[in-house]
Amino acid sequence: MYRLLIVDDEPYITDGLVELFTGLDYLDLDVYCAYSSAQALNWMKKVKIDIILTDICMPEMDGLALQKEVNSRWPRCRVIFLTAHSDFEYVKSAMLNNFSDYVLKTEGDAAIIKAVRKAIKEIDNEINNENILRKAKEDIERVMPILRKEYLLDLLHGAEISPKEHIEFFEQAQMELSPEQPVLLLIGHLDKWGKCIRIVEKNHKLYELNNIVNEYLGISVTLSSCVYEGTAIVWFIQPRLYNTADTFVNDWCNETWQRTISFVHGTLDSIQEKCRELTGISLSFIADSQQTEWNKLYERFNSMMFMLDQGFNSGGEIIIAGDKRKPSDELVLPYSTTSPELKVDLQLKKLDLLKSYLSKGEHTKFFDIYDQIMGSLKEIKQDNRMTEMEVFYSLAALFITFINRWNLWGRLKEDIDLSRLTRFEDHSSFDDFSNYFRELAYLILQYRSDSQATSTNQVISLINRYIEENIGGDLSLVRLAELVYFNPVYLSRLYKQVTGKNLMDYITEVKFNKCIELLKQKDKKIHEIASDVGFKTPSYFTRFFKKLADMTPQEFRDTLFG
């Protein structure tokens, strides 16, 4: 749907054109009118206008001045001038200022309709032309590195991604890494920023550090990276496949991986020294000693971060995950990557996913993850009451935040004992509070779903009631959208989705029913009915009624009263 604004200081011309274009259903136009340039500017402040059909010679602000305002507010808007023969000098000026077309007032309706159709075609062509598509492609290529990094971060955060989606993303994002082969993880932790404190400077330093690593490792491996929480850079590494004697080597055997792992481990000292020399930043590394499948990255990454957090704090370390020692000595680390504490920590980190699904109202995804988390925690808690307490209060904090945000205390207390939400001692076992939180989640999701449906129905009811009570007033899509603080296009789409009918069709239906009601009142004159139902001229009312009833208003009245 396109928005057409008709502007003329002579009301009979404006009203006639509104009547003309409102009756042309095949053009799919949302028609507005203004009787001065000032009124036209007010419309342009409220809503995007696609086409303006305006008199070129008007008092106060003529069509040319209006055109300049249009260009500054809505550059893609098409301006069609209605002119008289004496306005030709105006037309020549308009031609220098990006106008769409002009029509002589003496040419009649057909020429005006033709000009509007031409403007619609120009808009369609501009949206679909090759330059737009090429620019879109360039924009996608420009943001693709960001999308790649975001995807890698999603994997580190434990996002549930199917193998098919995984492969499809790699193809679309043109990732150099293979989606079907494992990767070696390398994490660089930023120990000290030095004097670098501003965000721009930090980002610049991160870029420098990443480039140094790429320079040292890129000669023998394929790698991609992402920044994690502003304090670490994570590299995803695979062997670089190469040509030898005109033969492409595609060998993912164990020997290839061991060569890659040895190369990465052996180069870290040099990378660390160069980072300190060029950037002044102390960087600790933790490098894995084995490759990891993509769908296992969440667990492996968090295990390595756990090792880094629990290990050494002096800065500048190189830790080889899996060896239980630093390369420089035989010091045994005071932790185990298979400890129950780490496993609990891994599961609790997934609570962010629960929070996301709860906010979005995604029932199935929420309970799939919830059951997975609680099932895993039940297996590893080893009857440790303190671990159970940690799990309980982590879940309690999540639900309390959500209940507060959506003000659900009043509704929930009618169906569940909310005092148990903060009292761990009221729950006899892990299963007891697991079931309690599951029931609470179900109620929250159900209330949110009901609330959204109720809110939507209230919007539709308000719109319908306004239309019925203001059938002779402003029923433009913009005005209706203002009532409920929606975007006009969104309101139109929502109305169709909920009711199954177009909003404009409902307005037509209400207008027609009101016409029937008023025509049954014998003392009511036709022109009065036209005005009461919002038609600017009796002739427009007559055409509207005949289109729906297959007879004129007078003919309908004659069938009633003879």
PDB file of C-alpha atoms in Angstrom, residues 5 23 40 70 102 117 123 150 182 228 236 245 254-255 265 273 304 359 411 447 480 546-547:
ATOM      1  CA  LEU A   5      -1.422  13.043  -0.286  1.00  0.00           C
ATOM      2  CA  GLY A  23     -12.651   4.495  -5.413  1.00  0.00           C
ATOM      3  CA  ALA A  40       0.361  19.007   3.990  1.00  0.00           C
ATOM      4  CA  VAL A  70       9.141  17.063   0.737  1.00  0.00           C
ATOM      5  CA  TYR A 102       3.053  17.243 -14.021  1.00  0.00           C
ATOM      6  CA  ARG A 117       0.332   4.949 -11.684  1.00  0.00           C
ATOM      7  CA  ILE A 123       8.792   3.636  -6.662  1.00  0.00           C
ATOM      8  CA  GLU A 150      28.145 -13.379  16.650  1.00  0.00           C
ATOM      9  CA  PRO A 182      36.286 -30.285  14.709  1.00  0.00           C
ATOM     10  CA  TYR A 228      34.393 -12.866  24.680  1.00  0.00           C
ATOM     11  CA  PHE A 236      38.785 -21.523  16.436  1.00  0.00           C
ATOM     12  CA  ALA A 245      52.526 -31.371  -6.427  1.00  0.00           C
ATOM     13  CA  ASN A 254      45.281 -37.665  13.514  1.00  0.00           C
ATOM     14  CA  GLU A 255      48.792 -36.907  12.275  1.00  0.00           C
ATOM     15  CA  HIS A 265      51.573 -24.696  21.175  1.00  0.00           C
ATOM     16  CA  GLU A 273      56.327 -11.746  23.428  1.00  0.00           C
ATOM     17  CA  MET A 304      39.046 -24.105  29.659  1.00  0.00           C
ATOM     18  CA  SER A 359      10.896 -13.642  27.892  1.00  0.00           C
ATOM     19  CA  ARG A 411      -1.980 -13.361  39.558  1.00  0.00           C
ATOM     20  CA  TYR A 447      -0.259 -15.922  31.931  1.00  0.00           C
ATOM     21  CA  LEU A 480      -6.270   4.773  13.965  1.00  0.00           C
ATOM     22  CA  LYS A 546     -24.003   1.720  -5.601  1.00  0.00           C
ATOM     23  CA  LYS A 547     -20.780  -0.257  -5.723  1.00  0.00           C
TER      24      LYS A 547
END
